[in-house]
Coordinates of C-alpha atoms in Angstrom, one line a residue:
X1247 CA 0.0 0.0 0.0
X1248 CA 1.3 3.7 -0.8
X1249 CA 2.7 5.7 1.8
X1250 CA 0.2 8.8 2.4
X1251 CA 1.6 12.0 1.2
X1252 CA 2.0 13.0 4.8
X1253 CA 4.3 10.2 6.4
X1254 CA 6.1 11.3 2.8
X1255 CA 6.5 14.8 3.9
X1256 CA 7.4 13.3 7.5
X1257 CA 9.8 11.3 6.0
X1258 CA 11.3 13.6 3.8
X1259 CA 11.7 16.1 6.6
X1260 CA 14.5 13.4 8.4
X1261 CA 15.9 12.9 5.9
X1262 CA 16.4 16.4 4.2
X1263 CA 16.2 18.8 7.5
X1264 CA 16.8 22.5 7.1
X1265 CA 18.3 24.8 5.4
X1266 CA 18.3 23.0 2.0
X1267 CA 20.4 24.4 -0.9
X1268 CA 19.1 26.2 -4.2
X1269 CA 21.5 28.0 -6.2
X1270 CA 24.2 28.5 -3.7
X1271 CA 21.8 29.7 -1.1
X1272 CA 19.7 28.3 1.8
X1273 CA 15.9 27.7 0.4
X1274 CA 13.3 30.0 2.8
X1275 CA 10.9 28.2 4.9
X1276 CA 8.3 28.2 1.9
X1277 CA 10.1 27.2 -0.7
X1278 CA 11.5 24.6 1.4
X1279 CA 8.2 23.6 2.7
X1280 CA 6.6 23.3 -1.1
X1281 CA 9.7 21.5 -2.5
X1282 CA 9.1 18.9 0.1
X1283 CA 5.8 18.7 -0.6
X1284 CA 6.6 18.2 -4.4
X1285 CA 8.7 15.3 -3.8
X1286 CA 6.1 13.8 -0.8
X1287 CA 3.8 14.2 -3.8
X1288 CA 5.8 12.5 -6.4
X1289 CA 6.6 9.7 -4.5
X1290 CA 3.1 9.2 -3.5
X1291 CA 2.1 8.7 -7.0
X1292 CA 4.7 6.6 -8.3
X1293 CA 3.8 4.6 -4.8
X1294 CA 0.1 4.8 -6.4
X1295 CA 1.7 4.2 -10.1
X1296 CA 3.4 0.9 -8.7
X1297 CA 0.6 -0.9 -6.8
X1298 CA -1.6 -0.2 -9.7
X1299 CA 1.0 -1.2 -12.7
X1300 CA 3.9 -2.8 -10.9
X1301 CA 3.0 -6.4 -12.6
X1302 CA 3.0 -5.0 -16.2
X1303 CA 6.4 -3.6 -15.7
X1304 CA 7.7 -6.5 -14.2
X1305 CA 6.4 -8.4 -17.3
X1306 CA 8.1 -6.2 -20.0
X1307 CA 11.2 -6.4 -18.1
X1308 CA 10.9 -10.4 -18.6
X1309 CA 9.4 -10.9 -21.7
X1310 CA 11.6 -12.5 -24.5
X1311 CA 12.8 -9.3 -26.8
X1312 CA 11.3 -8.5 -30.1
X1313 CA 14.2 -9.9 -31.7
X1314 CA 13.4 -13.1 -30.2
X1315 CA 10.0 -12.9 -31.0
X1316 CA 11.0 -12.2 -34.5
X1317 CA 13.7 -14.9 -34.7
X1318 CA 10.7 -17.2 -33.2
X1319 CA 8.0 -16.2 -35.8
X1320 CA 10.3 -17.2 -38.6
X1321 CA 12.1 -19.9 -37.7
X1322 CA 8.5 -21.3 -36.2
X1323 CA 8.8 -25.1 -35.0
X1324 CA 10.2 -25.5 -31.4
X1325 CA 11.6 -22.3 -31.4
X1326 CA 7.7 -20.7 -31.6
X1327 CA 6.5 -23.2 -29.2
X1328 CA 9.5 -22.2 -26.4
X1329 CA 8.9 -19.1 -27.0
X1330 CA 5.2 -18.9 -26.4
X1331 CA 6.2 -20.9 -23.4
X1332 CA 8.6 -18.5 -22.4
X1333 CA 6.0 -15.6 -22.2
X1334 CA 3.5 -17.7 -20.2
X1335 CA 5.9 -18.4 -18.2
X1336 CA 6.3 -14.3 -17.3
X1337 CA 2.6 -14.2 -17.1
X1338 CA 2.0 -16.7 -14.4
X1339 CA 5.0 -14.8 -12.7
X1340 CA 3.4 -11.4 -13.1
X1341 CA -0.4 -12.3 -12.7
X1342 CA -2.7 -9.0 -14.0
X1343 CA -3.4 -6.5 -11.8

């Protein structure tokens, strides 16, 4: 489950305390404020991005390359049926959603 965009900001603040840098000089207490917020909010959507998406990058990471694929389709035979089994193989891994 995501991480709410204020244990981000509470986070965030431990780990980047005050004063933080911009341009060679210390960031005011707004700016500072709002920049953490931008990153609390970033992370809570690629949090959000992950949970909702993380098994369909997962897959393309695994799945056999389009070369393969091409090599596969031509060559056809064994080659087609290990690679068919290759990519089923990734999608029991990475079940949908």
């Amino acid at each position: 489950m995501a991480s709410s965009i204020e244990d981000n900001v509470a986070a965030l603040k431990a780990e980047y305390p005050k004063p933080l840098k911009i341009n060679d000089r210390d960031m005011t207490d707004d700016e500072y404020e709002a920049k953490i917020l931008e990153w609390a909010t970033n992370k809570n959507t690629f949090d959000l991005d992950q949970e909702t998406n993380g098994w369909l990058y997962s897959r393309l990471a695994e799945y056999p390359s389009l070369q393969d694929c091409i090599h596969a389709l031509l060559d056809g035979g064994d080659t087609l049926t290990d690679l068919q089994a290759a990519r089923q193989a990734v999608k029991d891994k990475y079940p949908k959603g």
